[in-house]
Amino acid sequence: GRAPAMTTFGDAWAPLASSPTAFNALADALGVDSCRFEDVLGLDASLLPARAVAFVVCFPPTASATALLEGPLPQYDDLFVRQIVGGACGTIAAVHALSHAPGFTPPVQWGDRDEGFSLRVLQSMKAAHDVASVATHARPGEPGVHQGRHLVCLARRGDELVWLDGRRSFPTACGPCSAEAFVETAAAALRGLVAAVQAETPDAVFSVLALTAREPPPRGLLPALGAGLDDLEDFGSFASAFLGPSADARDTREHERPAKCPRSD
């Protein structure tokens, strides 16, 4: 069956584009720099980034997709935010993904999964969401206007693969998953979601983002320039001083995807 209707509080938000630029702008605004979002170009395990820690998928929420996302409560129960504000599913999927990033600091103290907790989380992220919603060249979506798309997170918690869908009351487990097999197991789950939707809507449009851990800094470069890693506050300051701004820090809008990025409800 379909997910239960949302109880919403306050005005709807402008939906995020399903774009690395928008999601990385959100991560930056939340102070997370240990991981970056990137486009997934195919769902074979060999095409997914090996350093992925979570995935965000944008899809039309058909009846078959909603049924596929049903499941039991995971054994390992952690952060879960409910979508109680329209247009916020992209931000909720992003924070669910970012909760798996090294060094992630929760926007508020985690509490019980109730509407009051989810509302506090969303209120704490509103400013970051507003920055991310206008970070791309795509025309911003209209708040409160149905987009026909929904975003959810797929991640590993404990030894299970878990769907994190803010429209539901709790996360749902979709099978066992080891750390070593996460990318391969997630690829199979993503292919299953695509197949379920396309069986009902053959021309459905999807997009998938991977949240990937950054590569460790190349320590061998430092002695060649007469600097030790311990003398630097962080490698980012070293890179800025000697190499200039990183590609992530520069404005990459000219590389943004065409104007019709899928947006969420």
Short mmCIF file of C-alpha atoms in Angstrom, two decimals:
data_model
loop_
_atom_site.label_atom_id
_atom_site.label_comp_id
_atom_site.label_asym_id
_atom_site.label_seq_id
_atom_site.Cartn_x
_atom_site.Cartn_y
_atom_site.Cartn_z
CA GLY A 1 0.00 0.00 0.00
CA ARG A 2 0.91 3.62 -0.15
CA ALA A 3 2.76 5.39 2.62
CA PRO A 4 0.46 7.14 5.07
CA ALA A 5 -0.46 10.74 4.40
CA MET A 6 1.88 13.26 5.99
CA THR A 7 0.91 15.57 8.81
CA THR A 8 2.56 18.83 7.81
CA PHE A 9 3.58 21.81 9.90
CA GLY A 10 4.09 25.28 8.44
CA ASP A 11 4.68 26.35 4.86
CA ALA A 12 6.06 23.96 2.24
CA TRP A 13 9.71 24.30 1.23
CA ALA A 14 11.06 24.81 -2.27
CA PRO A 15 12.16 21.30 -3.35
CA LEU A 16 15.82 20.50 -3.98
CA ALA A 17 17.09 19.52 -7.41
CA SER A 18 18.48 15.98 -7.46
CA SER A 19 21.93 17.31 -8.24
CA PRO A 20 25.37 16.96 -6.63
CA THR A 21 25.67 20.76 -6.66
CA ALA A 22 22.52 21.20 -4.57
CA PHE A 23 23.28 18.33 -2.20
CA ASN A 24 26.91 19.37 -1.68
CA ALA A 25 25.75 22.94 -1.01
CA LEU A 26 23.52 21.50 1.69
CA ALA A 27 26.38 19.41 3.12
CA ASP A 28 28.64 22.48 3.14
CA ALA A 29 25.99 24.56 4.89
CA LEU A 30 25.66 21.82 7.52
CA GLY A 31 29.44 21.75 7.99
CA VAL A 32 30.07 18.26 6.58
CA ASP A 33 33.22 18.04 4.44
CA SER A 34 34.33 14.43 4.97
CA CYS A 35 32.12 13.16 2.12
CA ARG A 36 30.76 14.49 -1.16
CA PHE A 37 27.71 13.66 -3.24
CA GLU A 38 28.30 12.59 -6.84
CA ASP A 39 26.17 11.39 -9.75
CA VAL A 40 25.73 7.67 -10.30
CA LEU A 41 25.96 6.87 -14.00
CA GLY A 42 24.82 3.25 -13.89
CA LEU A 43 23.52 0.68 -11.44
CA ASP A 44 25.96 -2.16 -12.09
CA ALA A 45 28.08 -2.58 -8.99
CA SER A 46 31.20 -1.92 -11.09
CA LEU A 47 29.90 1.56 -11.96
CA LEU A 48 29.18 2.62 -8.37
CA PRO A 49 31.90 4.41 -6.39
CA ALA A 50 33.73 1.98 -4.13
CA ARG A 51 33.96 4.58 -1.34
CA ALA A 52 30.18 5.13 -1.20
CA VAL A 53 28.69 5.25 2.29
CA ALA A 54 25.05 5.91 1.26
CA PHE A 55 22.86 6.52 -1.78
CA VAL A 56 20.00 8.94 -2.48
CA VAL A 57 17.52 7.98 -5.20
CA CYS A 58 14.95 10.27 -6.84
CA PHE A 59 12.00 8.43 -8.40
CA PRO A 60 8.27 8.73 -9.10
CA PRO A 61 6.48 7.32 -6.02
CA THR A 62 4.30 4.78 -7.80
CA ALA A 63 2.27 2.16 -5.95
CA SER A 64 4.82 -0.53 -6.83
CA ALA A 65 7.73 1.57 -5.55
CA THR A 66 5.91 2.36 -2.32
CA ALA A 67 5.16 -1.33 -1.76
CA LEU A 68 8.80 -2.26 -2.40
CA LEU A 69 9.97 0.19 0.29
CA GLU A 70 7.83 -1.51 2.93
CA GLY A 71 9.56 -3.79 5.38
CA PRO A 72 10.31 -4.57 9.02
CA LEU A 73 11.98 -2.22 11.47
CA PRO A 74 15.78 -2.68 11.34
CA GLN A 75 17.53 -4.31 14.27
CA TYR A 76 19.90 -1.35 14.50
CA ASP A 77 17.70 1.69 15.07
CA ASP A 78 19.35 5.10 14.71
CA LEU A 79 18.63 8.57 13.34
CA PHE A 80 15.35 8.86 11.48
CA VAL A 81 13.60 12.10 10.50
CA ARG A 82 10.01 12.17 9.34
CA GLN A 83 8.90 14.42 6.50
CA ILE A 84 6.41 16.70 8.18
CA VAL A 85 7.07 19.65 5.87
CA GLY A 86 6.18 19.56 2.18
CA GLY A 87 9.10 19.78 -0.24
CA ALA A 88 11.62 18.63 2.37
CA CYS A 89 12.18 15.04 1.23
CA GLY A 90 15.47 15.90 -0.52
CA THR A 91 16.89 17.52 2.59
CA ILE A 92 15.69 14.63 4.74
CA ALA A 93 17.25 12.08 2.36
CA ALA A 94 20.47 14.11 2.45
CA VAL A 95 20.67 14.25 6.25
CA HIS A 96 19.90 10.53 6.46
CA ALA A 97 22.82 9.94 4.09
CA LEU A 98 25.11 12.42 5.85
CA SER A 99 24.50 10.70 9.18
CA HIS A 100 26.83 7.99 7.78
CA ALA A 101 29.61 10.48 7.01
CA PRO A 102 32.70 10.52 9.26
CA GLY A 103 32.61 13.47 11.63
CA PHE A 104 28.93 14.23 11.10
CA THR A 105 27.47 16.35 13.91
CA PRO A 106 23.69 16.09 14.38
CA PRO A 107 21.86 19.42 13.91
CA VAL A 108 19.98 18.73 17.15
CA GLN A 109 20.29 16.08 19.85
CA TRP A 110 18.70 12.88 18.59
CA GLY A 111 15.51 11.97 20.35
CA ASP A 112 12.43 9.87 19.91
CA ARG A 113 10.98 9.57 16.43
CA ASP A 114 8.04 11.87 16.97
CA GLU A 115 6.73 14.89 15.12
CA GLY A 116 8.25 17.28 17.64
CA PHE A 117 11.75 15.82 17.12
CA SER A 118 11.45 15.85 13.33
CA LEU A 119 10.18 19.42 13.43
CA ARG A 120 13.18 20.52 15.50
CA VAL A 121 15.56 18.85 13.06
CA LEU A 122 13.90 20.48 10.06
CA GLN A 123 13.81 23.90 11.70
CA SER A 124 17.55 23.59 12.38
CA MET A 125 18.21 22.83 8.70
CA LYS A 126 15.91 25.40 7.05
CA ALA A 127 18.65 27.95 6.38
CA ALA A 128 20.90 25.26 4.84
CA HIS A 129 18.01 24.01 2.73
CA ASP A 130 17.32 27.52 1.42
CA VAL A 131 20.95 27.87 0.30
CA ALA A 132 20.90 24.48 -1.44
CA SER A 133 17.54 25.04 -3.17
CA VAL A 134 19.02 27.88 -5.26
CA ALA A 135 22.53 26.42 -5.70
CA THR A 136 21.98 25.14 -9.26
CA HIS A 137 21.12 26.73 -12.57
CA ALA A 138 17.87 24.79 -12.60
CA ARG A 139 14.81 26.92 -12.02
CA PRO A 140 13.79 26.58 -8.37
CA GLY A 141 10.72 24.44 -7.78
CA GLU A 142 7.59 26.09 -6.46
CA PRO A 143 6.88 25.41 -2.79
CA GLY A 144 3.73 23.38 -2.34
CA VAL A 145 3.50 22.34 -6.01
CA HIS A 146 3.43 18.58 -6.59
CA GLN A 147 6.58 17.55 -8.48
CA GLY A 148 5.78 13.86 -9.02
CA ARG A 149 9.17 12.84 -7.57
CA HIS A 150 10.32 11.63 -4.17
CA LEU A 151 13.78 11.15 -2.65
CA VAL A 152 14.85 8.48 -0.18
CA CYS A 153 18.15 7.26 1.23
CA LEU A 154 19.60 3.75 1.03
CA ALA A 155 22.31 2.96 3.57
CA ARG A 156 23.80 0.26 5.76
CA ARG A 157 23.02 0.20 9.46
CA GLY A 158 24.51 -2.56 11.54
CA ASP A 159 24.47 -5.61 9.29
CA GLU A 160 21.37 -4.59 7.34
CA LEU A 161 20.61 -2.59 4.22
CA VAL A 162 17.99 0.00 5.14
CA TRP A 163 15.60 2.30 3.27
CA LEU A 164 15.18 5.69 4.97
CA ASP A 165 11.97 7.25 3.65
CA GLY A 166 10.74 10.32 5.53
CA ARG A 167 7.16 9.68 4.49
CA ARG A 168 7.12 6.62 6.72
CA SER A 169 7.04 6.37 10.48
CA PHE A 170 10.26 4.36 10.71
CA PRO A 171 13.14 3.04 8.56
CA THR A 172 12.65 -0.31 6.83
CA ALA A 173 15.15 -3.15 6.49
CA CYS A 174 15.56 -4.77 3.09
CA GLY A 175 18.03 -7.57 3.85
CA PRO A 176 21.42 -8.43 5.31
CA CYS A 177 24.43 -6.41 4.23
CA SER A 178 28.08 -6.59 5.25
CA ALA A 179 30.43 -3.64 5.10
CA GLU A 180 32.47 -5.31 2.36
CA ALA A 181 29.39 -6.01 0.21
CA PHE A 182 27.58 -2.70 0.76
CA VAL A 183 28.02 -1.29 -2.74
CA GLU A 184 27.12 -4.55 -4.46
CA THR A 185 24.09 -5.12 -2.20
CA ALA A 186 22.91 -1.54 -2.61
CA ALA A 187 23.24 -1.80 -6.41
CA ALA A 188 20.90 -4.80 -6.42
CA ALA A 189 18.36 -2.96 -4.26
CA LEU A 190 18.48 0.11 -6.49
CA ARG A 191 18.00 -2.02 -9.61
CA GLY A 192 15.01 -3.64 -7.93
CA LEU A 193 13.42 -0.25 -7.25
CA VAL A 194 13.97 0.89 -10.85
CA ALA A 195 12.52 -2.36 -12.22
CA ALA A 196 9.45 -2.10 -9.98
CA VAL A 197 8.71 1.44 -11.10
CA GLN A 198 9.39 0.82 -14.79
CA ALA A 199 7.07 -2.20 -14.81
CA GLU A 200 4.30 0.24 -13.92
CA THR A 201 5.63 3.39 -15.65
CA PRO A 202 8.06 2.44 -18.47
CA ASP A 203 9.14 6.03 -19.18
CA ALA A 204 9.83 6.89 -15.55
CA VAL A 205 12.83 9.17 -14.87
CA PHE A 206 15.28 8.39 -12.08
CA SER A 207 18.43 9.88 -10.67
CA VAL A 208 20.81 8.43 -8.08
CA LEU A 209 23.45 10.21 -6.02
CA ALA A 210 26.22 8.47 -4.08
CA LEU A 211 27.64 9.95 -0.90
CA THR A 212 31.33 9.05 -1.06
CA ALA A 213 34.10 9.40 1.48
CA ARG A 214 36.89 11.73 0.42
CA GLU A 215 40.24 10.26 -0.50
CA PRO A 216 42.84 10.74 2.27
CA PRO A 217 45.33 13.55 1.57
CA PRO A 218 48.55 12.52 -0.21
CA ARG A 219 51.01 12.71 2.69
CA GLY A 220 53.99 12.13 0.44
CA LEU A 221 53.48 15.55 -1.16
CA LEU A 222 54.19 17.44 2.05
CA PRO A 223 57.93 16.74 2.60
CA ALA A 224 58.68 17.74 -0.98
CA LEU A 225 57.44 21.23 -0.16
CA GLY A 226 59.16 21.43 3.20
CA ALA A 227 56.02 21.17 5.32
CA GLY A 228 54.86 18.51 7.73
CA LEU A 229 51.24 17.51 8.14
CA ASP A 230 51.46 18.23 11.87
CA ASP A 231 52.38 21.86 11.10
CA LEU A 232 49.14 22.44 9.24
CA GLU A 233 45.75 22.99 10.79
CA ASP A 234 44.31 20.71 8.13
CA PHE A 235 45.16 19.58 4.65
CA GLY A 236 42.57 21.97 3.21
CA SER A 237 44.60 24.95 4.41
CA PHE A 238 47.69 23.46 2.81
CA ALA A 239 45.89 22.91 -0.48
CA SER A 240 44.50 26.43 -0.49
CA ALA A 241 47.92 27.92 0.20
CA PHE A 242 49.91 25.92 -2.34
CA LEU A 243 47.44 24.63 -4.90
CA GLY A 244 44.66 27.20 -4.92
CA PRO A 245 40.96 26.55 -4.28
CA SER A 246 39.79 22.99 -4.75
CA ALA A 247 37.41 22.00 -7.51
CA ASP A 248 34.67 21.66 -4.90
CA ALA A 249 35.35 25.20 -3.65
CA ARG A 250 35.26 26.78 -7.10
CA ASP A 251 31.98 27.67 -8.73
CA THR A 252 31.07 24.64 -10.82
CA ARG A 253 27.77 25.91 -12.11
CA GLU A 254 28.98 25.94 -15.68
CA HIS A 255 29.20 22.16 -15.35
CA GLU A 256 25.70 21.86 -13.96
CA ARG A 257 23.34 19.46 -15.64
CA PRO A 258 20.58 20.74 -17.95
CA ALA A 259 17.89 22.92 -16.42
CA LYS A 260 15.39 20.11 -15.91
CA CYS A 261 16.92 18.44 -12.84
CA PRO A 262 14.35 16.17 -11.21
CA ARG A 263 12.94 17.84 -8.12
CA SER A 264 11.11 16.29 -5.24
CA ASP A 265 7.91 16.83 -3.38
#
